[in-house]
mmCIF file of C-alpha atoms in Angstrom:
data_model
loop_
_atom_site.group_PDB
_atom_site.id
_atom_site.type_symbol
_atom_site.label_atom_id
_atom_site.label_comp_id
_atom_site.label_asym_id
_atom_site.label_seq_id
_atom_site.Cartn_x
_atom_site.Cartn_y
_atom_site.Cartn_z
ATOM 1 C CA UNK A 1 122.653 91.793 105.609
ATOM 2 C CA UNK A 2 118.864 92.752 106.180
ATOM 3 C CA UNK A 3 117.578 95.380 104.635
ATOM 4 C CA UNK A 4 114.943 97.582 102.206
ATOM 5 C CA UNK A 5 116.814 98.471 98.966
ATOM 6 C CA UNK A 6 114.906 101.007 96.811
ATOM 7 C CA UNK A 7 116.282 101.988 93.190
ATOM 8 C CA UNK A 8 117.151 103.683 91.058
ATOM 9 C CA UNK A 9 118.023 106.304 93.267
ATOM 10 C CA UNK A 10 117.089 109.075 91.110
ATOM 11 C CA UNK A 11 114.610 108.514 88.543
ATOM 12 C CA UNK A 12 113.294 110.944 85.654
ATOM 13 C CA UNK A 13 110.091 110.941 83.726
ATOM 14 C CA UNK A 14 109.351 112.502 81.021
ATOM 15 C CA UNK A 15 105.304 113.997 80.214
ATOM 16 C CA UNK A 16 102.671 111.743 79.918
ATOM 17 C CA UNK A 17 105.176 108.462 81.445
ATOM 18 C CA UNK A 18 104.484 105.769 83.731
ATOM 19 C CA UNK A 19 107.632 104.983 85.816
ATOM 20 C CA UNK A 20 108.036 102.234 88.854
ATOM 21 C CA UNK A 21 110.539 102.616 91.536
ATOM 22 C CA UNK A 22 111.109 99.718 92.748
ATOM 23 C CA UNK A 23 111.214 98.507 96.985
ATOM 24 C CA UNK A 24 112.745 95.118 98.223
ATOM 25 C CA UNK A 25 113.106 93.746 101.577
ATOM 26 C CA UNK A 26 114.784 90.988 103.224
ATOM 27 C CA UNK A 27 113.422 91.268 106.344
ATOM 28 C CA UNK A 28 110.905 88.839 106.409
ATOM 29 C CA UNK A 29 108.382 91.967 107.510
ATOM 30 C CA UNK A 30 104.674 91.334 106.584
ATOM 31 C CA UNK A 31 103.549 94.764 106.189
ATOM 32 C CA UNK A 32 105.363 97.795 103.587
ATOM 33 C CA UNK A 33 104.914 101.145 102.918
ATOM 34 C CA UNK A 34 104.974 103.815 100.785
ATOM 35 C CA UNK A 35 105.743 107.639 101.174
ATOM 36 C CA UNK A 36 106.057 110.583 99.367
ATOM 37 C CA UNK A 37 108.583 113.587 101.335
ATOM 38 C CA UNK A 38 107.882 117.172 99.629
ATOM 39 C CA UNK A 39 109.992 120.479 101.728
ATOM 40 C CA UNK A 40 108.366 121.410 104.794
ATOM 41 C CA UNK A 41 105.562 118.112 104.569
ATOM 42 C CA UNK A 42 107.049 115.513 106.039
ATOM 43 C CA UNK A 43 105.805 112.020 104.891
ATOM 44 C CA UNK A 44 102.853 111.589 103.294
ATOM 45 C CA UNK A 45 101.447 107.996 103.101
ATOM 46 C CA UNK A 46 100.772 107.269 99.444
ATOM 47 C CA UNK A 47 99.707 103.153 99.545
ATOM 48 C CA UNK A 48 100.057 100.514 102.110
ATOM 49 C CA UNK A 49 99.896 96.592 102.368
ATOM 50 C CA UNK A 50 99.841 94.220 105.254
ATOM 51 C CA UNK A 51 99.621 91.314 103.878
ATOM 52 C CA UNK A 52 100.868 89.888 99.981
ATOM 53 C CA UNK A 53 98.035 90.072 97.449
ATOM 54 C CA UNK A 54 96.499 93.052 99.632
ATOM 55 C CA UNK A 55 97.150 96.873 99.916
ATOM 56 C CA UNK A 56 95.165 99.931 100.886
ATOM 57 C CA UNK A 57 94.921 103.510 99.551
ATOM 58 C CA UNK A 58 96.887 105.808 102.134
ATOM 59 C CA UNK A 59 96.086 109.744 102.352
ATOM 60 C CA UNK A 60 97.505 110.738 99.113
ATOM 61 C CA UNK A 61 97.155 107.596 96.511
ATOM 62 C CA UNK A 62 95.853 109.530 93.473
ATOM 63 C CA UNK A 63 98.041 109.182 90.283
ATOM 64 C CA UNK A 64 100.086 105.832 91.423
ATOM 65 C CA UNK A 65 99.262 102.162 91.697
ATOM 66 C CA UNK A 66 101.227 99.596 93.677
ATOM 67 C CA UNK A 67 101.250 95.657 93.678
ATOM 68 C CA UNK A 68 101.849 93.199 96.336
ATOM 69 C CA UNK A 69 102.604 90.030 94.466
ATOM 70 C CA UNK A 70 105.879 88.620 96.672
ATOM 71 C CA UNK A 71 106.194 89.555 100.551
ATOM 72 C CA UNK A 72 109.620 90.856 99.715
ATOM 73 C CA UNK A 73 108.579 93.223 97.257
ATOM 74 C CA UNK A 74 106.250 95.849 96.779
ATOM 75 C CA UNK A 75 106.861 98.081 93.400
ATOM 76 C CA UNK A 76 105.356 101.838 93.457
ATOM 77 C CA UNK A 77 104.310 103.042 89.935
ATOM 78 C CA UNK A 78 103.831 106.761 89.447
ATOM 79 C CA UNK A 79 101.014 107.288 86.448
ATOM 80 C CA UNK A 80 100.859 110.156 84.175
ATOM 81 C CA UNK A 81 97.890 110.774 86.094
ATOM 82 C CA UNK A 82 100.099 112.217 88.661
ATOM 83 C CA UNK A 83 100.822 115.587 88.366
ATOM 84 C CA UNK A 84 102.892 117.143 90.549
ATOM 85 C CA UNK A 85 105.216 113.784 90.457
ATOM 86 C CA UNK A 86 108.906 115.337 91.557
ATOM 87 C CA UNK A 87 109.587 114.578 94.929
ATOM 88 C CA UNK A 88 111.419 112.040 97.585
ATOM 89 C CA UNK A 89 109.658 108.472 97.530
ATOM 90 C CA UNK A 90 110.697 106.777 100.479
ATOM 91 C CA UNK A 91 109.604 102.883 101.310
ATOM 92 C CA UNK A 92 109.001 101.495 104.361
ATOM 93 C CA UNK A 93 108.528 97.886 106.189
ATOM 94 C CA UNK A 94 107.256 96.660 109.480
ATOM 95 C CA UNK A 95 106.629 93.480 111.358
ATOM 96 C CA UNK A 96 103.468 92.534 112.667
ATOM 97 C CA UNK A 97 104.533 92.751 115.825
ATOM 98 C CA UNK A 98 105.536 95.934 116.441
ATOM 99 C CA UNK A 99 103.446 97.426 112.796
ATOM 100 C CA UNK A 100 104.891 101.369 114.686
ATOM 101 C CA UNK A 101 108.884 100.456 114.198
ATOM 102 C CA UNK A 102 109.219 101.171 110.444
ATOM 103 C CA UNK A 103 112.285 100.492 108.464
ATOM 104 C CA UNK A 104 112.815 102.996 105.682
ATOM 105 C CA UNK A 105 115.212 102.186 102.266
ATOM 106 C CA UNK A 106 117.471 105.012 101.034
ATOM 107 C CA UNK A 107 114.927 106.707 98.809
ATOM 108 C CA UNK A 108 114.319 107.190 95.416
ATOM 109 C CA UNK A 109 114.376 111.170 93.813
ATOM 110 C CA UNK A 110 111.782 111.081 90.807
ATOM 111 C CA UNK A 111 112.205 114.265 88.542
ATOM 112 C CA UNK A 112 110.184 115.176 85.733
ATOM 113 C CA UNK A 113 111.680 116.826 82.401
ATOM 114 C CA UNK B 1 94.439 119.051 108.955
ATOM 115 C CA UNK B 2 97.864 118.199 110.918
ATOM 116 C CA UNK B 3 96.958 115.293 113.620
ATOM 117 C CA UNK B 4 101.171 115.522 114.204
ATOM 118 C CA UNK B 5 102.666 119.227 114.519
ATOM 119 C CA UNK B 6 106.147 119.995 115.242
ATOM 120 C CA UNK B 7 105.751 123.786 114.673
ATOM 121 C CA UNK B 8 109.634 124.705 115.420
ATOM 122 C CA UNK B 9 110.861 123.822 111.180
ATOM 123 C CA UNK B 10 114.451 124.137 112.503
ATOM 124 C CA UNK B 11 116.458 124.248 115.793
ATOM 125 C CA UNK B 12 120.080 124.935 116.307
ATOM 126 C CA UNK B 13 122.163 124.055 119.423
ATOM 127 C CA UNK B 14 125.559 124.005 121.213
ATOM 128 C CA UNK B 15 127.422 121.612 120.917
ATOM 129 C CA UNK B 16 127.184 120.279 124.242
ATOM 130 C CA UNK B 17 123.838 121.883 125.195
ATOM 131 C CA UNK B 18 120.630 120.242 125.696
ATOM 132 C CA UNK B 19 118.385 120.357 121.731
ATOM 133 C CA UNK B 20 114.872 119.505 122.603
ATOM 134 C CA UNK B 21 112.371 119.055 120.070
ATOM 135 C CA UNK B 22 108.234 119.317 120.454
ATOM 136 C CA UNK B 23 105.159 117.870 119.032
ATOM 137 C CA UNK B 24 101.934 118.313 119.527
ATOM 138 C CA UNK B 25 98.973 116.180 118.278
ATOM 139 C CA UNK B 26 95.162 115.907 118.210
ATOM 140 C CA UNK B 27 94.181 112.997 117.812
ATOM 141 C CA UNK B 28 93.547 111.348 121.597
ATOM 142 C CA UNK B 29 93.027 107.600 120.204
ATOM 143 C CA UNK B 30 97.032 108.039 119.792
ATOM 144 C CA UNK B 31 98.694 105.831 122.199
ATOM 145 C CA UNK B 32 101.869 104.896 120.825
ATOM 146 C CA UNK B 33 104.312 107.749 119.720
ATOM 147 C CA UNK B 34 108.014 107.504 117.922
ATOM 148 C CA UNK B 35 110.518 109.437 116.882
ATOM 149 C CA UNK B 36 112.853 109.100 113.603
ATOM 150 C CA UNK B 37 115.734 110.870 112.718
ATOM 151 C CA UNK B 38 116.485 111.264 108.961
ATOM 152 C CA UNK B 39 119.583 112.784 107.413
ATOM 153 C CA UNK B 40 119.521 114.385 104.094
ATOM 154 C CA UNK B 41 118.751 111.892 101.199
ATOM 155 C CA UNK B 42 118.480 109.075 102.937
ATOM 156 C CA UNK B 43 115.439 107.033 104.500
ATOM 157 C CA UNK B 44 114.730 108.066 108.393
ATOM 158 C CA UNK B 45 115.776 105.856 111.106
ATOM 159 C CA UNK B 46 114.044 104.894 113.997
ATOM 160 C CA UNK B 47 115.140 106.628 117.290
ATOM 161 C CA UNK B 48 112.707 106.369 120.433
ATOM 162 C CA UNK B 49 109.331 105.497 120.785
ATOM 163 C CA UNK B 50 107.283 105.899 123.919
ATOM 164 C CA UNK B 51 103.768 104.195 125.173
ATOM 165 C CA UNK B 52 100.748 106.292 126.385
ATOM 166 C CA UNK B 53 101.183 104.148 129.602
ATOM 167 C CA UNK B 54 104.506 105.936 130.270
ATOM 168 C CA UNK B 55 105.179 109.376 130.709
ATOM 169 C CA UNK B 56 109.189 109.161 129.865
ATOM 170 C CA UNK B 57 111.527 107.153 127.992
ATOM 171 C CA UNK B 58 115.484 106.983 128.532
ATOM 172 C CA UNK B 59 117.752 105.915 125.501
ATOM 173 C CA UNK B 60 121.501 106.742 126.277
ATOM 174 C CA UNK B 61 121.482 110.386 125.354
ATOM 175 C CA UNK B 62 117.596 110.075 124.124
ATOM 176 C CA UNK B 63 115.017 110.827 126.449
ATOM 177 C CA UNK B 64 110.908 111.603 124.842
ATOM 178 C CA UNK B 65 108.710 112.809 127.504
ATOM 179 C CA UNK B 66 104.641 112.179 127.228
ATOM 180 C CA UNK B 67 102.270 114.379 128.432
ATOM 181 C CA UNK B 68 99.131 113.271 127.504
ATOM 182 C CA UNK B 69 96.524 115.917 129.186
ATOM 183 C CA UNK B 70 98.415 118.478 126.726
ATOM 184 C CA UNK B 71 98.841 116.186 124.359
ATOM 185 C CA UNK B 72 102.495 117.102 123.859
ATOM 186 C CA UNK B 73 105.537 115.447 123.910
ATOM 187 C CA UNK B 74 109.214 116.410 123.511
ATOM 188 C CA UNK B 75 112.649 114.482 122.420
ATOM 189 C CA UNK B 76 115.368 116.191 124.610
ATOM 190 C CA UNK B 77 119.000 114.968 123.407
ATOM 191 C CA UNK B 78 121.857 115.706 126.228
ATOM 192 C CA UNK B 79 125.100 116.473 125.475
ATOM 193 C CA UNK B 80 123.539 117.590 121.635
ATOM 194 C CA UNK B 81 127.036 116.336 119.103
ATOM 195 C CA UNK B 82 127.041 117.674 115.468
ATOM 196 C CA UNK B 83 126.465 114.284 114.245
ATOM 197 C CA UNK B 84 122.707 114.865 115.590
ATOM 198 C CA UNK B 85 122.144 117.387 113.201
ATOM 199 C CA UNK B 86 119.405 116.125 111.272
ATOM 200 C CA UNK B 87 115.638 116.052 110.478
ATOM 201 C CA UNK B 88 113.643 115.175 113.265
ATOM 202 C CA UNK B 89 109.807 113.525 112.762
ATOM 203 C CA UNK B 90 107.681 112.967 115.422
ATOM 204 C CA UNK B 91 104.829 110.311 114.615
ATOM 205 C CA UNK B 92 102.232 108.492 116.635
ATOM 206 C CA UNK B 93 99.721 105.778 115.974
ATOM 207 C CA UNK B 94 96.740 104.418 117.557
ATOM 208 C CA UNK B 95 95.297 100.410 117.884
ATOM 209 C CA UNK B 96 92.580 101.282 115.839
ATOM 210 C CA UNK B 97 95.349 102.712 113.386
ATOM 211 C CA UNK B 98 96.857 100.640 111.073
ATOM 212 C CA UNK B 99 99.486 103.335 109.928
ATOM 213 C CA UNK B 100 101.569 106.211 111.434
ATOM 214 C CA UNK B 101 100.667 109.677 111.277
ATOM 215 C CA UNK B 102 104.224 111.344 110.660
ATOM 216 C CA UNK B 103 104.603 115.362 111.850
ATOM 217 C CA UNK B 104 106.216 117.309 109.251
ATOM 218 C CA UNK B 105 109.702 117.593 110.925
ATOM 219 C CA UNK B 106 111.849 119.673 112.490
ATOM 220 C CA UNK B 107 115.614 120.695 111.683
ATOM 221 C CA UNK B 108 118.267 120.489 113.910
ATOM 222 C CA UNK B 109 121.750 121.762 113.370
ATOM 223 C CA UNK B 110 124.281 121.343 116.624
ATOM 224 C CA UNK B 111 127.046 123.981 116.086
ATOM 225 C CA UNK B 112 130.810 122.420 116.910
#
């Protein structure tokens, strides 16, 4: 079955933490994505790769750091330089093709204690 | 500043009745808009798109309408069911984009 798994599906940091949520795809896609969803935002672009061993800084990327070390995989790790950190992570994928049509995994729900 | 507004936050509907759902955006190097649907705690799906080069899109019950002079378009779903109750985003992107601009969304509840 193709798909974008994300996990844990809710995640909690404590002060000062790093924490990675964690994106996979089998979908073969070249490009991946990741957003942040706060109430009454929408999706906010937080980092962005098109190709493996390459990603770009999207509108909000202060306070996390992402890799691109496998085309399946692109881990998102929140910094304690983040923070306002609690809200919906959501990853994304796309083919080169058609870069628009973006498939979205289930989400991850980072709290802070 | 918003280049994708959808400045209704919610919407509720008849079951039965026509929901239709409107963004606006700024930006006029957009040529490419979609529309995802996302239901509470999970990742949105992607619904309808539409090309600047087309001024209407049909999808079963799915129709987004383009007007690009006002830059505006609109999702209209006919007959609206309950199980389209949902968040709605409107997004857009351009060929000198290499990322979608998402609107912030907009709420629809269809009442049974």
């Amino acid at each position: 079955d193709g798909g974008i798994t994300q996990s844990p599906k809710y995640l909690f940091r404590k002060e000062g933490q790093n924490v990675t949520l964690s994106c996979e795809q089998n979908l073969n896609h070249d490009a991946m994505y990741w957003y942040r969803q706060d109430p009454g935002q929408g999706l906010r672009l937080i980092y962005y790769s098109q190709i493996v061993n390459d990603f770009q800084k999207g509108d909000i990327a202060e306070g996390y750091s992402v890799s691109r070390e496998k085309k399946e995989s692109f881990p998102l790790t929140v910094t304690s330089a983040q923070k306002n950190p609690t809200a919906f992570y959501l990853c994304a994928s796309s083919s080169q093709a058609v870069q628009e049509t973006q498939y979205f995994g289930p989400g991850t729900r980072l709290l802070v204690l | 500043d918003q280049q994708v507004k959808q400045n209704s936050p919610s919407l509720s509907v008849q079951e039965g009745r026509i929901s239709i759902l409107n963004c606006d955006y700024t930006n006029s190097m957009f040529d490419y808009f979609l529309w995802y649907k996302k239901y509470p705690a999970e990742g949105p799906t992607f619904l309808i798109s539409i090309s600047s080069i087309k001024d209407k899109n049909e999808d079963g019950r799915f129709t987004v309408f383009l007007n690009k002079s006002a830059k505006h378009l609109s999702l209209h779903i006919v007959p609206s069911q309950p199980g389209d109750s949902a968040v709605y985003f409107c997004a857009a992107s351009g060929t000198s984009y290499d990322k979608v601009i998402f609107g912030p969304g907009t709420s629809l509840s269809v009442i049974p």
